[in-house]
mmCIF file of C-alpha atoms in Angstrom:
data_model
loop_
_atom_site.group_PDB
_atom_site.id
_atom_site.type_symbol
_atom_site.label_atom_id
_atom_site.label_comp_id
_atom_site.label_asym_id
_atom_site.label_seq_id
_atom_site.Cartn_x
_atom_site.Cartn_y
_atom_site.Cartn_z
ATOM 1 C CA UNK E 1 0.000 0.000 0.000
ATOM 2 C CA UNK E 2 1.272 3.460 -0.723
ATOM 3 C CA UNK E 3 2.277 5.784 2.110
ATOM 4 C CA UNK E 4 -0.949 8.373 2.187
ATOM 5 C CA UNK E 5 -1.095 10.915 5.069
ATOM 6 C CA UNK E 6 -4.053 11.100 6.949
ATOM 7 C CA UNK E 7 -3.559 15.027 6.316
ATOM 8 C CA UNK E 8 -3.994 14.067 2.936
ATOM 9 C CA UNK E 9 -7.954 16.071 1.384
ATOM 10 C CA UNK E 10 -8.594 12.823 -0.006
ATOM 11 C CA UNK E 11 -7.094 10.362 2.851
ATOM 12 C CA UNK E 12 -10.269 8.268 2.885
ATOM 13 C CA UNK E 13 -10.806 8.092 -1.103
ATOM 14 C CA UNK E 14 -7.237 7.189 -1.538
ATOM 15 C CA UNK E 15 -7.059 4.045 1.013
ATOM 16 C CA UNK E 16 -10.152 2.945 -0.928
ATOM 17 C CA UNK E 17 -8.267 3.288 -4.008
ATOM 18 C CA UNK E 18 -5.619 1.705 -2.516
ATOM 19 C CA UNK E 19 -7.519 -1.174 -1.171
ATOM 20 C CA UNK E 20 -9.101 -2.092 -4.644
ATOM 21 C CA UNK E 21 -5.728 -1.804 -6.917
ATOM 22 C CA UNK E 22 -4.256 -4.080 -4.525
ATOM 23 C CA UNK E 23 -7.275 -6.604 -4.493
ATOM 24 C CA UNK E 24 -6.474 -6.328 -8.474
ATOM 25 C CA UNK E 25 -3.429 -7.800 -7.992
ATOM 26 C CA UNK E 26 -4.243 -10.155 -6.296
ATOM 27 C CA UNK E 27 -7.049 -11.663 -8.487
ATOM 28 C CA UNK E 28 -9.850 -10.524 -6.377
ATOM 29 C CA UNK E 29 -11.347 -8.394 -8.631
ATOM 30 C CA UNK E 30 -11.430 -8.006 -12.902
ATOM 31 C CA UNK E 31 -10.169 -4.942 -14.264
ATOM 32 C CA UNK E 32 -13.469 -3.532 -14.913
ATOM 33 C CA UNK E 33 -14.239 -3.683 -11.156
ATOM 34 C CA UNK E 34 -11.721 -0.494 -11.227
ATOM 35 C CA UNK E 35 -13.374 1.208 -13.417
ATOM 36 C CA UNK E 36 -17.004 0.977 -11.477
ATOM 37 C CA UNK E 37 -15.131 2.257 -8.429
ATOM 38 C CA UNK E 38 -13.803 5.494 -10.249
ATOM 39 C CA UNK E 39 -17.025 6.104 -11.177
ATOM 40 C CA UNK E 40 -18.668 5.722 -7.668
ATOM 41 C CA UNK E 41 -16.048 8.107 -7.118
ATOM 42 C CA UNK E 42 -16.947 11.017 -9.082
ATOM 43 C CA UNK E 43 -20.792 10.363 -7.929
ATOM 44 C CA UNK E 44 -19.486 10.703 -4.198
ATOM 45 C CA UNK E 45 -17.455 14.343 -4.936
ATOM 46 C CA UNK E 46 -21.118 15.630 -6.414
ATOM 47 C CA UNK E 47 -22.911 14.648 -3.087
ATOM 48 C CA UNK E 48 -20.437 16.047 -0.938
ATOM 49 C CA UNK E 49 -18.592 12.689 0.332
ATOM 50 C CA UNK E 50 -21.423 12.078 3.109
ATOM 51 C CA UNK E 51 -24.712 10.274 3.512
ATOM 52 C CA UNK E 52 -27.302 12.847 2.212
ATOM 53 C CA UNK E 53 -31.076 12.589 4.145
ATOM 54 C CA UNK E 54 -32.331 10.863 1.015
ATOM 55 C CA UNK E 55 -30.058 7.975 1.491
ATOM 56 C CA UNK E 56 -30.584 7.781 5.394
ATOM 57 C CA UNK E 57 -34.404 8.022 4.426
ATOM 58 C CA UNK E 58 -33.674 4.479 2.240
ATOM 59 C CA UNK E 59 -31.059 3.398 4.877
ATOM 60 C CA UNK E 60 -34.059 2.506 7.821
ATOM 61 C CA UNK E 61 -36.877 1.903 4.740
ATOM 62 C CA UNK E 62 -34.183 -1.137 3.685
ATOM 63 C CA UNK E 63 -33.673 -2.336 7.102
ATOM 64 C CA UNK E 64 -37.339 -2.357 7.726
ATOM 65 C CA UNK E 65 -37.975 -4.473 4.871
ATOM 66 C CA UNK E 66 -34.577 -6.797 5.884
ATOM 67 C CA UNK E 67 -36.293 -7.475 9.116
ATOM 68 C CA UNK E 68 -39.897 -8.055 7.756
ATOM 69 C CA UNK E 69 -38.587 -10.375 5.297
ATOM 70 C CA UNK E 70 -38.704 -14.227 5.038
ATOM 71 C CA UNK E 71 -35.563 -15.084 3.242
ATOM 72 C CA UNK E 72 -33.236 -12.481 3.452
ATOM 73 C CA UNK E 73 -29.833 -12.713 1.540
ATOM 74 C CA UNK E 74 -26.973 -10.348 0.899
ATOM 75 C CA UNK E 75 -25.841 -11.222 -2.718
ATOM 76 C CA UNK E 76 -21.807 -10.284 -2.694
ATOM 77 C CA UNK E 77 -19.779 -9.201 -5.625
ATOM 78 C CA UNK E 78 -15.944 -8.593 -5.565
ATOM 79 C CA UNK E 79 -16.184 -4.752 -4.859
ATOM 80 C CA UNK E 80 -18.267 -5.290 -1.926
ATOM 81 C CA UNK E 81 -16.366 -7.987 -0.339
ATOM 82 C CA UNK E 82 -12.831 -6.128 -0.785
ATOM 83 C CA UNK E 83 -14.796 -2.918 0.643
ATOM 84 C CA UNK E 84 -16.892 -3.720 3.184
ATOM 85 C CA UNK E 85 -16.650 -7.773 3.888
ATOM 86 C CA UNK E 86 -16.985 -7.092 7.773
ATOM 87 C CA UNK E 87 -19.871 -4.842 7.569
ATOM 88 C CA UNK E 88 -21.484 -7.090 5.195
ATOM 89 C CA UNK E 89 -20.769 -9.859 8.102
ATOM 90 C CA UNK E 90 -21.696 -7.996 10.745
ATOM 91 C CA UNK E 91 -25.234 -7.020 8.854
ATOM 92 C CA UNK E 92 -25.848 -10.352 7.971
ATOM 93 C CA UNK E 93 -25.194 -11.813 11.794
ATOM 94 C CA UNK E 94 -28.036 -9.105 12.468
ATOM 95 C CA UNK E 95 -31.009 -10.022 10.439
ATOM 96 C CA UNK E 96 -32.812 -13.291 11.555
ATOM 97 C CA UNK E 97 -32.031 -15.878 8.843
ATOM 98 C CA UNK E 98 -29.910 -14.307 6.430
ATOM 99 C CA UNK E 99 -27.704 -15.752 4.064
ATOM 100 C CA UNK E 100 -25.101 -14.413 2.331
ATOM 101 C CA UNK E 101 -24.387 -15.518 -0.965
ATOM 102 C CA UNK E 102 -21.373 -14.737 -4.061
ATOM 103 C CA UNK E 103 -22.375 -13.113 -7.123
ATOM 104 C CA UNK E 104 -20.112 -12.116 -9.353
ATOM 105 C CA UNK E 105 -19.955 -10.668 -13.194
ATOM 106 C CA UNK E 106 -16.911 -11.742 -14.233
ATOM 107 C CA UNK E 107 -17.160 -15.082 -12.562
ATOM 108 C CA UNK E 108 -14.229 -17.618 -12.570
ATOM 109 C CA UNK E 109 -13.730 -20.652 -10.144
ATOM 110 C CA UNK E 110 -10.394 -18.897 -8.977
ATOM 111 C CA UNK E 111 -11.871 -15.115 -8.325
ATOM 112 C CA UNK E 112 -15.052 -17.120 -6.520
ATOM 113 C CA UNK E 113 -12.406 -18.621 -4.586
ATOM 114 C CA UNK E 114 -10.800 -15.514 -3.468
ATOM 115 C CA UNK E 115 -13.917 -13.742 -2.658
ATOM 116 C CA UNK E 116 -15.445 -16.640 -0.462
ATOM 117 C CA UNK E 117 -11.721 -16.566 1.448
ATOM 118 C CA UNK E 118 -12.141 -12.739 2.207
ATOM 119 C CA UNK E 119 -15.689 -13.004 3.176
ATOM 120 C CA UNK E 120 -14.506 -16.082 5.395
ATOM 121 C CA UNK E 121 -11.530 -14.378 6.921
ATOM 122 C CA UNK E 122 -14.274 -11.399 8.047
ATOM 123 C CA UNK E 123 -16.086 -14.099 10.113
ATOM 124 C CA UNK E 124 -18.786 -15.622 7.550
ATOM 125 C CA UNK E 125 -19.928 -18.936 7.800
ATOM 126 C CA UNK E 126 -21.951 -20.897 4.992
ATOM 127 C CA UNK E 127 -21.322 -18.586 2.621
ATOM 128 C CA UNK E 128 -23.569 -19.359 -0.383
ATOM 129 C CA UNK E 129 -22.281 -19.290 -4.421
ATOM 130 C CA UNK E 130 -19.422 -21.246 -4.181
ATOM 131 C CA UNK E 131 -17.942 -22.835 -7.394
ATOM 132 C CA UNK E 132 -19.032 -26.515 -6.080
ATOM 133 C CA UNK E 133 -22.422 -25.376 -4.850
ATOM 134 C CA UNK E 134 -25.333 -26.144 -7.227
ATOM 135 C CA UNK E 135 -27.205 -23.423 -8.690
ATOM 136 C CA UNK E 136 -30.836 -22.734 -10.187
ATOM 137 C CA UNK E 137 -30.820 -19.923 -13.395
ATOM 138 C CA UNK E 138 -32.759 -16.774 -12.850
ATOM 139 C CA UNK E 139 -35.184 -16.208 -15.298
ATOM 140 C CA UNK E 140 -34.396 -13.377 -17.776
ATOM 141 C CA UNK E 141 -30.200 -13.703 -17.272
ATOM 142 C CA UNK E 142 -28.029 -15.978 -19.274
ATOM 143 C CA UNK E 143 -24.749 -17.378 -18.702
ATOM 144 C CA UNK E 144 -22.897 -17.276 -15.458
ATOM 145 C CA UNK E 145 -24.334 -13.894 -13.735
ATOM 146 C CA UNK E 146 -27.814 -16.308 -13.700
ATOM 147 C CA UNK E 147 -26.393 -18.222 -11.095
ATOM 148 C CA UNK E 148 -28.667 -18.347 -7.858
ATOM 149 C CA UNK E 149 -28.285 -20.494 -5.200
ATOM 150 C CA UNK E 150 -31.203 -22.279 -4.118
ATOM 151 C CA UNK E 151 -31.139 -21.358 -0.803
ATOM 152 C CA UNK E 152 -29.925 -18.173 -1.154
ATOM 153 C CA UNK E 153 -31.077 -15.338 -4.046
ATOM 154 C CA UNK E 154 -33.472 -17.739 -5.805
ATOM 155 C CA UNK E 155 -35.997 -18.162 -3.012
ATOM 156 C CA UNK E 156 -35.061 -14.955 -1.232
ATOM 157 C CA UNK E 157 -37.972 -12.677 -0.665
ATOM 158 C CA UNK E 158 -35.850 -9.569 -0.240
ATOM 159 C CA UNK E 159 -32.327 -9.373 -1.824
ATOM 160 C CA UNK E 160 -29.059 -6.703 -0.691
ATOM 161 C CA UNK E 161 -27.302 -6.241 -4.192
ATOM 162 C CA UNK E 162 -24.868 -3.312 -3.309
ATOM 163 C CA UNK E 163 -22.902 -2.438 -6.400
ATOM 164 C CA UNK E 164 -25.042 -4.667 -8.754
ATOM 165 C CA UNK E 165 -25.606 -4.453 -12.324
ATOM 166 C CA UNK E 166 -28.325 -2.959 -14.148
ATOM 167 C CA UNK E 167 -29.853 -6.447 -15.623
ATOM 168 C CA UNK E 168 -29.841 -8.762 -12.961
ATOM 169 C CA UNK E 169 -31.561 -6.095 -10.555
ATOM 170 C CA UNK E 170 -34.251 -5.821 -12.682
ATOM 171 C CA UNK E 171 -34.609 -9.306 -13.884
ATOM 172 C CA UNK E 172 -34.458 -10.145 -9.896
ATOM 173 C CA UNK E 173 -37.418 -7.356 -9.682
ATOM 174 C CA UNK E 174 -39.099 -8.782 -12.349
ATOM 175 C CA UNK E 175 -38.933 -11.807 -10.355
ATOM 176 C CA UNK E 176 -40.859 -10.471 -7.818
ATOM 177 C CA UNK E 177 -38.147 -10.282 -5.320
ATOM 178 C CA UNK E 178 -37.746 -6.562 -3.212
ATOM 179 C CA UNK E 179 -34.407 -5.459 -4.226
ATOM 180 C CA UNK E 180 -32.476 -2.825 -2.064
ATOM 181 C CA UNK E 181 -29.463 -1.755 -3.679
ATOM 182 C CA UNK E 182 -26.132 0.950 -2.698
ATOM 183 C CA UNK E 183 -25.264 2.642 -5.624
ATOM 184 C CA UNK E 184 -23.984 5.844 -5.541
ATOM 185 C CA UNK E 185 -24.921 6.725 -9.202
ATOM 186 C CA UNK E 186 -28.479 7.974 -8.870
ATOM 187 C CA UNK E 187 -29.163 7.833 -12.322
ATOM 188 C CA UNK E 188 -27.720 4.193 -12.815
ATOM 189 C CA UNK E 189 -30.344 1.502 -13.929
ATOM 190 C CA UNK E 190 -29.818 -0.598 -11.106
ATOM 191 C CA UNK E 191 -30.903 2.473 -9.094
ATOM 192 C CA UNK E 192 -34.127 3.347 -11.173
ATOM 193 C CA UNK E 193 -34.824 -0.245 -11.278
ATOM 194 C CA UNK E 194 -34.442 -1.516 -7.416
ATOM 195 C CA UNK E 195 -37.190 -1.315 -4.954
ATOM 196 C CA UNK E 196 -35.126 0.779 -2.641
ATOM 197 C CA UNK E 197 -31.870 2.422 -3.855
ATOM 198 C CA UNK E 198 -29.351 3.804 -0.999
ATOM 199 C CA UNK E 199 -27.528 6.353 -2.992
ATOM 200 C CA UNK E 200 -24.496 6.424 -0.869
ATOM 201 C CA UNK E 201 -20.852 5.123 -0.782
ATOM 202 C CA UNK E 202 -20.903 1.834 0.582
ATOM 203 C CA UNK E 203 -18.293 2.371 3.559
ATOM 204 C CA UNK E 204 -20.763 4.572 4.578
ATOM 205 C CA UNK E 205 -23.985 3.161 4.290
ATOM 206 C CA UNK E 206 -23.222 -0.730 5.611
ATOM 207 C CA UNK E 207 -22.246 1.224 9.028
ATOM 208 C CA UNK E 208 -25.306 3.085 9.264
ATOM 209 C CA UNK E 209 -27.352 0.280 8.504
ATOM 210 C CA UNK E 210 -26.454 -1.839 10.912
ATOM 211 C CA UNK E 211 -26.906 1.161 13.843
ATOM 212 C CA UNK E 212 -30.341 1.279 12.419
ATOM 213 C CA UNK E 213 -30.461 -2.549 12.372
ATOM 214 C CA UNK E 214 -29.957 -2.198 16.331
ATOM 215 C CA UNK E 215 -32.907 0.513 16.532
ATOM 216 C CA UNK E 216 -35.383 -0.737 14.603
ATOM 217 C CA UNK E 217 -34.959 -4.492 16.046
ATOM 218 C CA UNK E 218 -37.396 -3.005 18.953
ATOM 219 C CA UNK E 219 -40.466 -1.584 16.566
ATOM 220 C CA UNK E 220 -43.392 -4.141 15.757
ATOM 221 C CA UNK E 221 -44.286 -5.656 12.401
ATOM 222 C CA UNK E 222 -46.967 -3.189 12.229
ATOM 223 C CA UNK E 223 -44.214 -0.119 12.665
ATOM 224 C CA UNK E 224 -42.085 -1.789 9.926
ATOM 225 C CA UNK E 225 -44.381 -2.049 7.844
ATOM 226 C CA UNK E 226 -45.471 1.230 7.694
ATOM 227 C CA UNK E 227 -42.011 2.543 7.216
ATOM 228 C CA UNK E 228 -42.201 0.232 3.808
ATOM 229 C CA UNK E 229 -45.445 0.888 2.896
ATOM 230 C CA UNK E 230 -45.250 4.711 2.833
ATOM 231 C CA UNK E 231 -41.738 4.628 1.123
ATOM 232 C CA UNK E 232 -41.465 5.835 -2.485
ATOM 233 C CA UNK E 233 -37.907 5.044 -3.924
ATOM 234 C CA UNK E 234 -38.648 6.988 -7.067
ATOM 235 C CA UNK E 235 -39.659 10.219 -5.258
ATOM 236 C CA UNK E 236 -36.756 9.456 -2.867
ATOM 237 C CA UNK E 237 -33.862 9.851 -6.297
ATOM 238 C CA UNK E 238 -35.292 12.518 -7.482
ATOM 239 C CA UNK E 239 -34.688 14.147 -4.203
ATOM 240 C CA UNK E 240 -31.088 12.921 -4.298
ATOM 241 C CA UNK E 241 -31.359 14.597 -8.050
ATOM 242 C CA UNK E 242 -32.041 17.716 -6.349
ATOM 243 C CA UNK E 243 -28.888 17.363 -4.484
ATOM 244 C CA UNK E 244 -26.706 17.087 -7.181
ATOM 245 C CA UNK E 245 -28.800 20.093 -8.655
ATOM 246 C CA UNK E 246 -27.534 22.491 -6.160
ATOM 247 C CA UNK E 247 -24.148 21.211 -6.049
ATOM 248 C CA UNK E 248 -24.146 22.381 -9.666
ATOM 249 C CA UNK E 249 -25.722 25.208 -9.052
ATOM 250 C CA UNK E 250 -23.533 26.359 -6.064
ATOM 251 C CA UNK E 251 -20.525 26.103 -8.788
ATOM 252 C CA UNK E 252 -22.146 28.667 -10.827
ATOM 253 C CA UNK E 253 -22.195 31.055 -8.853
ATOM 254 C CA UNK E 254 -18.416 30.608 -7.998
#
């Protein structure tokens, strides 16, 4: 790792940076994985590097749903589990029967591998997704990112895809699943798309949602599902939208 001073304006981006280029080279993630994070990046400048009310708003409406739901699983790609593989942990230990299971776009037996070993190493136990475990296809996806374990994504009632692509949100939409999502690109089709989008860095969010795992453990079903019921995620971007607006705006006037 490079030698970055915490003095350093963009200490916090940089160790992030840091953290994937080095997972790189090691054959966590593909190359493109990079490029998803620099975008994320430029996203997070816009919105000022913290979590915005929108996103705090979708933080507790995604938790409320977590803890309503049946199956629960965290679906895991390689950005997620080189960024945040304790929070994801930590969440999942949380939520009454959760699962956590590997997903991956560029899947290959020896990335799968590495991902399942950094997930393990952060305290997970039967991880789902692994390259011996058997799969079912998801309907509307072809070729490996259709993978879905049984136990896991397939029969999950309400799915945690941070970082996920565009099609296999909405296919797993289409499926009738409640998808909650992280994606700091507001305007990103996985964001549109998802039930509940948490436009916020990831590092940020998984923290947050497990203090609000801890709070909202006490409410009744009744309370969580109102929080649910009277959320709006489309109504919710276009309030994160407005953020971005005035960030814009404020530059103008510079």
């Amino acid at each position: 790792m490079h030698d970055i001073s915490p003095t350093h304006p963009r200490y916090h981006s940089l160790i992030l940076r840091d953290k994937m280029a080095k997972a790189y080279q090691e054959g966590i993630l593909a190359d493109t994985a990079l490029i998803a994070h620099g975008r994320g990046e430029a996203f997070d400048y816009i919105l000022g590097e913290k979590t915005n009310p929108p996103a705090k708003k979708a933080i507790i409406v995604a938790i409320a749903s977590l803890l309503l739901a049946e199956n629960p699983v965290l679906s895991v790609n390689g950005n997620t589990a080189v960024l945040a593989a304790e929070d994801i942990v930590n969440l999942a230990k949380l939520i009454p029967g959760a699962r956590v299971e590997i997903n991956l776009f560029y899947r290959t037996p020896q990335r799968v591998l590495k991902v399942q070993e950094v997930l393990e190493n952060a305290g997970a136990t039967g991880v789902l997704g692994k390259e011996s475990d058997h799969y079912l296809p998801l309907e509307g996806l072809e070729g490996p990112r259709s993978r879905a374990h049984p136990e896991g994504v397939h029969q999950a009632d309400v799915v945690l895809v941070p970082l996920e692509d565009g099609d296999r949100a909405e296919a797993l939409v289409a499926l009738g699943k409640k998808v909650i999502t992280i994606d700091l690109n507001p305007l990103s089709r996985t964001a549109k798309k998802s039930s509940i989008t948490i436009v916020d860095n990831l590092v940020r969010a998984l923290p947050l949602m497990i203090t609000e795992m801890k709070n909202l453990k006490r409410c009744s079903r009744g309370e969580l599902e109102k929080i649910v019921n009277e959320f709006d995620n489309d109504y919710n971007l276009s309030k994160t939208l407005d953020i971005i607006s005035q960030h814009f705006k404020r530059d103008e006037r510079l």
